[in-house]
Tab-separated table of C-alpha atoms in Angstrom:
chain	number	residue	atom	x	y	z
A	1	MET	CA	-32.445	26.518	-26.565
A	2	THR	CA	-35.563	28.240	-24.932
A	3	GLY	CA	-38.904	27.846	-26.586
A	4	PHE	CA	-42.579	27.373	-26.199
A	5	GLY	CA	-45.300	25.415	-28.220
A	6	ARG	CA	-48.879	25.016	-27.863
A	7	GLY	CA	-51.204	22.554	-29.758
A	8	THR	CA	-54.691	21.203	-29.511
A	9	ALA	CA	-56.464	18.616	-31.194
A	10	ARG	CA	-59.735	16.975	-31.150
A	11	VAL	CA	-60.702	13.151	-32.194
A	12	ASP	CA	-64.338	12.205	-31.872
A	13	ALA	CA	-65.306	12.531	-28.188
A	14	ALA	CA	-61.516	13.395	-26.801
A	15	GLU	CA	-59.771	16.708	-26.942
A	16	ALA	CA	-56.203	17.444	-25.933
A	17	THR	CA	-54.130	20.307	-25.190
A	18	VAL	CA	-50.382	19.779	-25.038
A	19	GLU	CA	-48.190	22.769	-23.924
A	20	VAL	CA	-44.066	22.025	-24.445
A	21	ARG	CA	-41.489	24.611	-22.774
A	22	THR	CA	-37.825	24.045	-23.426
A	23	VAL	CA	-34.817	25.456	-21.603
A	24	ASN	CA	-31.045	25.034	-22.367
A	25	GLY	CA	-29.300	21.940	-21.190
A	26	ARG	CA	-26.462	19.755	-22.223
A	27	TYR	CA	-28.630	16.657	-22.789
A	28	ALA	CA	-31.989	15.851	-24.039
A	29	GLU	CA	-34.399	15.597	-21.270
A	30	ALA	CA	-38.357	15.568	-20.901
A	31	THR	CA	-40.614	15.590	-18.136
A	32	VAL	CA	-44.169	14.861	-18.851
A	33	ARG	CA	-47.156	15.741	-16.435
A	34	GLY	CA	-50.759	15.382	-16.840
A	35	LEU	CA	-51.089	12.203	-18.854
A	36	GLY	CA	-53.299	10.697	-16.184
A	37	PRO	CA	-54.993	7.291	-17.390
A	38	LEU	CA	-52.634	7.556	-20.373
A	39	ALA	CA	-49.439	7.451	-18.214
A	40	GLY	CA	-48.566	4.168	-20.167
A	41	HIS	CA	-47.805	6.465	-22.873
A	42	GLU	CA	-45.160	8.759	-21.064
A	43	ALA	CA	-42.193	7.008	-22.597
A	44	GLU	CA	-43.583	7.466	-26.189
A	45	VAL	CA	-44.220	11.290	-25.682
A	46	GLN	CA	-40.714	11.761	-24.207
A	47	ARG	CA	-38.937	9.940	-26.996
A	48	ALA	CA	-40.931	12.313	-29.493
A	49	VAL	CA	-39.865	15.374	-27.577
A	50	LYS	CA	-36.342	14.482	-27.097
A	51	GLU	CA	-36.005	13.629	-31.052
A	52	ALA	CA	-37.584	17.020	-31.685
A	53	ILE	CA	-35.255	19.177	-29.582
A	54	GLY	CA	-32.057	17.298	-29.917
A	55	ARG	CA	-30.698	19.098	-26.942
A	56	GLY	CA	-32.093	20.820	-23.581
A	57	THR	CA	-34.681	20.338	-20.947
A	58	ALA	CA	-38.396	20.154	-21.759
A	59	THR	CA	-41.605	20.285	-19.715
A	60	VAL	CA	-44.494	18.664	-21.487
A	61	LEU	CA	-48.089	19.627	-19.848
A	62	VAL	CA	-50.868	17.420	-21.194
A	63	SER	CA	-54.647	17.944	-20.589
A	64	VAL	CA	-57.132	15.504	-21.935
A	65	THR	CA	-60.818	15.756	-21.637
A	66	THR	CA	-63.474	13.156	-23.037
A	67	ASP	CA	-67.335	13.607	-22.975
A	68	ALA	CA	-70.182	11.333	-23.877
A	69	ALA	CA	-72.676	13.666	-25.550
A	70	GLY	CA	-71.342	16.357	-23.268
A	71	THR	CA	-72.288	14.789	-19.928
A	72	GLY	CA	-68.938	13.746	-18.547
A	73	LEU	CA	-70.898	10.637	-17.023
A	74	ARG	CA	-70.745	7.043	-17.682
A	75	LEU	CA	-73.223	4.147	-16.974
A	76	ASP	CA	-72.437	1.541	-14.073
A	77	ARG	CA	-73.895	-1.364	-15.785
A	78	ALA	CA	-73.892	-3.458	-12.886
A	79	ALA	CA	-75.521	-0.828	-10.683
A	80	ALA	CA	-78.168	-0.326	-13.237
A	81	GLN	CA	-79.016	-4.175	-13.327
A	82	ALA	CA	-79.128	-4.416	-9.712
A	83	VAL	CA	-81.465	-1.404	-9.096
A	84	GLY	CA	-83.875	-2.666	-11.979
A	85	ALA	CA	-83.966	-6.122	-10.398
A	86	LEU	CA	-84.838	-4.770	-7.006
A	87	LEU	CA	-87.606	-2.550	-8.288
A	88	ARG	CA	-89.071	-5.304	-10.257
A	89	ASP	CA	-89.299	-7.418	-7.246
A	90	ALA	CA	-90.768	-4.396	-5.278
A	91	ALA	CA	-93.358	-3.937	-8.060
A	92	GLN	CA	-94.281	-7.679	-7.741
A	93	ALA	CA	-94.276	-7.600	-4.018
A	94	ALA	CA	-96.635	-4.690	-4.209
A	95	GLY	CA	-98.896	-6.374	-6.799
A	96	LEU	CA	-97.906	-4.355	-9.712
A	97	PRO	CA	-97.042	-5.730	-13.121
A	98	PRO	CA	-93.192	-6.069	-13.638
A	99	ASP	CA	-93.323	-3.570	-16.695
A	100	SER	CA	-94.742	-0.814	-14.380
A	101	VAL	CA	-91.026	-0.042	-13.699
A	102	ARG	CA	-89.644	2.691	-15.676
A	103	LEU	CA	-86.152	4.073	-16.699
A	104	ASP	CA	-86.833	7.188	-14.387
A	105	ASP	CA	-87.440	4.899	-11.463
A	106	VAL	CA	-84.085	3.246	-12.106
A	107	LEU	CA	-82.261	6.518	-12.404
A	108	ARG	CA	-83.951	7.949	-9.188
A	109	ALA	CA	-83.419	4.891	-7.074
A	110	GLY	CA	-79.504	4.656	-7.297
A	111	ARG	CA	-76.152	5.933	-8.592
A	112	VAL	CA	-76.163	4.260	-12.021
A	113	LEU	CA	-74.829	7.319	-13.943
A	114	VAL	CA	-71.560	8.185	-12.377
A	115	PRO	CA	-68.703	10.408	-13.139
A	116	ASP	CA	-66.589	9.174	-15.784
A	117	ASP	CA	-63.339	9.155	-13.932
A	118	ARG	CA	-61.934	6.665	-16.171
A	119	ALA	CA	-61.686	9.348	-19.096
A	120	GLY	CA	-58.914	8.632	-21.678
A	121	GLU	CA	-58.076	5.149	-19.950
A	122	ASP	CA	-57.220	2.811	-22.662
A	123	ASP	CA	-59.068	5.186	-25.141
A	124	PRO	CA	-57.667	5.287	-28.517
A	125	ASP	CA	-59.319	8.563	-29.299
A	126	ALA	CA	-57.930	10.140	-26.433
A	127	TRP	CA	-54.415	9.074	-27.376
A	128	ALA	CA	-54.775	10.044	-30.835
A	129	ALA	CA	-55.772	13.390	-29.833
A	130	VAL	CA	-52.692	13.758	-27.555
A	131	GLN	CA	-50.415	12.455	-30.475
A	132	ALA	CA	-51.985	15.100	-32.709
A	133	ALA	CA	-51.600	18.009	-30.122
A	134	LEU	CA	-47.981	17.204	-29.363
A	135	ALA	CA	-47.126	17.260	-32.963
A	136	ASP	CA	-49.083	20.529	-33.182
A	137	ALA	CA	-47.112	21.929	-30.105
A	138	LEU	CA	-43.630	20.482	-31.221
A	139	GLY	CA	-44.315	22.338	-34.617
A	140	ARG	CA	-44.924	25.508	-33.101
A	141	LEU	CA	-41.775	25.033	-30.750
A	142	GLU	CA	-39.517	24.333	-33.616
A	143	ALA	CA	-40.832	27.562	-35.496
A	144	MET	CA	-40.170	29.550	-32.281
A	145	ARG	CA	-36.659	27.929	-32.005
A	146	GLN	CA	-36.016	28.562	-35.651
A	147	ALA	CA	-36.822	32.425	-35.143
A	148	GLU	CA	-34.552	32.443	-32.155
A	149	GLY	CA	-31.795	30.653	-33.788
A	150	ALA	CA	-31.777	33.085	-36.755
A	151	ALA	CA	-31.241	36.000	-34.370
A	152	LEU	CA	-28.606	34.102	-32.435
A	153	ARG	CA	-26.588	33.393	-35.787
A	154	ASP	CA	-26.705	36.839	-36.719
A	155	ASP	CA	-25.309	37.842	-33.329
A	156	LEU	CA	-22.626	35.330	-33.267
A	157	ALA	CA	-21.736	36.248	-36.901
A	158	ALA	CA	-21.579	39.944	-36.283
A	159	ARG	CA	-19.208	39.149	-32.999
A	160	ALA	CA	-17.066	36.955	-35.077
A	161	ASP	CA	-16.856	39.810	-37.544
A	162	ALA	CA	-15.560	42.107	-34.628
A	163	VAL	CA	-13.077	39.541	-33.497
A	164	GLU	CA	-11.681	39.422	-37.092
A	165	ALA	CA	-11.528	43.088	-37.436
A	166	ALA	CA	-9.465	43.386	-34.095
A	167	ALA	CA	-7.292	40.622	-35.374
A	168	ALA	CA	-6.668	42.526	-38.752
A	169	ALA	CA	-5.604	45.703	-36.650
A	170	VAL	CA	-3.098	43.620	-34.508
A	171	ASP	CA	-1.646	42.172	-37.643
A	172	ALA	CA	-1.302	45.687	-39.187
A	173	ARG	CA	0.090	47.109	-35.800
A	174	ALA	CA	2.557	44.100	-35.359
A	175	PRO	CA	5.471	45.270	-37.470
A	176	GLN	CA	5.610	48.719	-36.230
A	177	ARG	CA	5.404	47.355	-32.760
A	178	LEU	CA	8.481	44.884	-33.639
A	179	ASP	CA	10.274	48.040	-35.041
A	180	GLN	CA	9.742	50.128	-32.036
A	181	ALA	CA	10.941	47.278	-29.900
A	182	ARG	CA	14.104	46.920	-31.751
A	183	GLN	CA	14.796	50.486	-31.345
A	184	ARG	CA	14.113	50.564	-27.526
A	185	LEU	CA	16.541	47.474	-27.338
A	186	ARG	CA	19.207	49.110	-29.032
A	187	ASP	CA	18.624	52.510	-26.943
A	188	ARG	CA	18.773	50.442	-23.693
A	189	LEU	CA	21.828	48.611	-24.900
A	190	ALA	CA	23.618	51.722	-25.734
A	191	GLU	CA	22.790	53.038	-22.357
A	192	LEU	CA	24.375	49.934	-20.482
A	193	ALA	CA	27.212	48.928	-22.769
A	194	ASP	CA	30.374	50.931	-24.252
A	195	ALA	CA	31.130	51.802	-27.752
A	196	SER	CA	32.580	48.438	-28.452
A	197	LEU	CA	29.139	46.791	-28.356
A	198	ASP	CA	29.036	43.944	-31.012
A	199	PRO	CA	26.685	44.657	-33.781
A	200	GLY	CA	26.403	40.967	-34.184
A	201	ARG	CA	25.421	40.431	-30.685
A	202	LEU	CA	22.727	43.327	-31.074
A	203	GLU	CA	21.204	41.740	-33.995
A	204	ALA	CA	20.889	38.331	-32.290
A	205	GLU	CA	19.262	40.052	-29.332
A	206	ALA	CA	16.810	41.760	-31.775
A	207	VAL	CA	15.814	38.732	-33.483
A	208	LEU	CA	15.365	36.966	-30.232
A	209	LEU	CA	12.922	39.717	-29.275
A	210	ALA	CA	11.026	39.652	-32.551
A	211	ASP	CA	10.477	36.033	-32.121
A	212	LYS	CA	9.349	36.396	-28.556
A	213	LEU	CA	6.707	38.928	-29.485
A	214	ASP	CA	5.666	37.818	-33.165
A	215	VAL	CA	2.101	37.205	-33.221
A	216	THR	CA	1.731	36.015	-37.004
A	217	GLU	CA	1.021	32.349	-36.369
A	218	GLU	CA	-1.638	33.382	-33.852
A	219	VAL	CA	-3.449	35.646	-36.128
A	220	VAL	CA	-3.230	32.998	-39.029
A	221	ARG	CA	-4.990	30.331	-36.742
A	222	LEU	CA	-7.402	32.694	-35.467
A	223	ARG	CA	-8.579	33.593	-38.819
A	224	SER	CA	-8.736	30.024	-39.735
A	225	HIS	CA	-10.960	29.268	-36.562
A	226	LEU	CA	-13.104	32.109	-37.333
A	227	ASP	CA	-13.766	30.957	-40.983
A	228	GLN	CA	-14.434	27.614	-39.681
A	229	PHE	CA	-16.885	29.131	-37.183
A	230	ARG	CA	-18.741	31.198	-39.770
A	231	GLN	CA	-19.117	28.175	-41.947
A	232	SER	CA	-20.742	26.197	-38.965
A	233	LEU	CA	-22.985	29.192	-38.565
A	234	GLY	CA	-24.088	28.917	-42.135
A	235	ALA	CA	-24.561	25.237	-41.959
A	236	ALA	CA	-23.555	25.124	-45.550
A	237	ALA	CA	-22.433	21.494	-45.332
A	238	PRO	CA	-23.609	19.053	-42.767
A	239	VAL	CA	-21.353	18.016	-40.009
A	240	GLU	CA	-21.206	14.714	-37.919
A	241	GLU	CA	-21.553	16.294	-34.511
A	242	PRO	CA	-24.249	18.620	-33.440
A	243	VAL	CA	-23.407	22.192	-34.439
A	244	GLY	CA	-23.584	23.494	-31.050
A	245	ARG	CA	-20.723	21.224	-29.974
A	246	ARG	CA	-18.830	22.106	-33.002
A	247	LEU	CA	-19.037	25.925	-32.243
A	248	ASN	CA	-18.327	25.447	-28.704
A	249	PHE	CA	-15.092	23.800	-29.348
A	250	LEU	CA	-14.015	26.614	-31.911
A	251	SER	CA	-14.877	29.473	-29.540
A	252	GLN	CA	-12.577	27.867	-27.089
A	253	GLU	CA	-9.934	27.732	-29.747
A	254	ILE	CA	-10.605	31.270	-30.649
A	255	GLY	CA	-10.324	32.189	-27.032
A	256	ARG	CA	-6.817	30.208	-27.014
A	257	GLU	CA	-5.408	32.282	-29.731
A	258	VAL	CA	-6.643	35.588	-28.470
A	259	ASN	CA	-5.184	34.968	-25.143
A	260	THR	CA	-1.908	34.120	-26.735
A	261	VAL	CA	-1.717	37.448	-28.765
A	262	GLY	CA	-2.650	39.225	-25.414
A	263	SER	CA	0.230	37.662	-23.436
A	264	LYS	CA	2.725	38.705	-26.276
A	265	ALA	CA	1.027	42.350	-26.621
A	266	ASN	CA	3.997	44.322	-24.953
A	267	ASP	CA	2.104	47.307	-26.922
A	268	ALA	CA	-0.700	49.585	-25.534
A	269	GLU	CA	-2.510	49.350	-28.647
A	270	ILE	CA	-2.195	45.547	-29.258
A	271	THR	CA	-3.201	45.103	-25.512
A	272	ARG	CA	-6.392	47.231	-26.100
A	273	LEU	CA	-7.175	45.126	-29.199
A	274	ALA	CA	-6.662	41.901	-27.254
A	275	VAL	CA	-8.887	42.997	-24.481
A	276	SER	CA	-11.731	43.927	-26.936
A	277	MET	CA	-11.342	40.519	-28.681
A	278	LYS	CA	-11.542	38.931	-25.351
A	279	GLU	CA	-14.945	40.453	-24.450
A	280	GLU	CA	-16.194	39.335	-27.636
A	281	VAL	CA	-15.139	35.997	-27.509
A	282	GLU	CA	-16.607	35.601	-23.985
A	283	LYS	CA	-19.910	36.692	-25.413
A	284	ILE	CA	-19.638	34.042	-28.181
A	285	ARG	CA	-18.979	31.424	-25.763
A	286	GLU	CA	-21.927	32.306	-23.572
A	287	GLN	CA	-24.290	32.502	-26.625
A	288	VAL	CA	-23.036	29.103	-28.087
A	289	GLN	CA	-24.408	27.407	-24.945
A	290	ASN	CA	-27.845	28.097	-26.415
A	291	VAL	CA	-27.180	26.446	-29.829
A	292	VAL	CA	-28.307	22.758	-30.304
């Protein structure tokens, strides 16, 4: 199911922003970008995202910044020590007291303050900020997916109701269709045979025709599948497998019964109803792919 969540968090000098985007997919997959020095935690981020989404493809964008009093710099201690020693030697050579060397002399003499290109590396605050931002992003993602899921559930329920209404119309039309088919058979045989036509043979042919055109079993199974489909949508009881897989299976079974009804139609009205059911089932099967 598609969704988006963005979270931010700050822990002491570290600030993190995490964005999670998801699209439909058969399996749970997560790609993480932007961890930089925290790349050693990539597997942990992937695991948290997969557990949260259940199924789908997620892209995670991470941004981490740290500041030391807002400077973004760090002290190169080795360089500072070397520069200080050189300046003291220079002061001694010039006949000046060693304590005449001041901090600003050291800072001007060499690169002892350098950009903190190791920001976040092995930094527990940076990782804690990422974890908090990720949890925030996943919470917002879930809220968006829940809202989308509610709309999707309502749409699927409405389409299931439309299929059942058409099935009820088929059930009501079927007896009339059988009576008309029997009469057509009688009329046709009367045209082709003489007056000595065996009434028993005529009735046997009528029974065979009725059996061939009868859709009672298909309609009963169709209604059963639709009931199970709506129960799964309502999640009234937990199921062992993910609900998306169950809905996908049921939609296939519904489609199979509808196809059989259509193949047995032999009637303009039932054919029209079967076509309308097929259209709804196709939309149901497309939408079910968005369900986890």
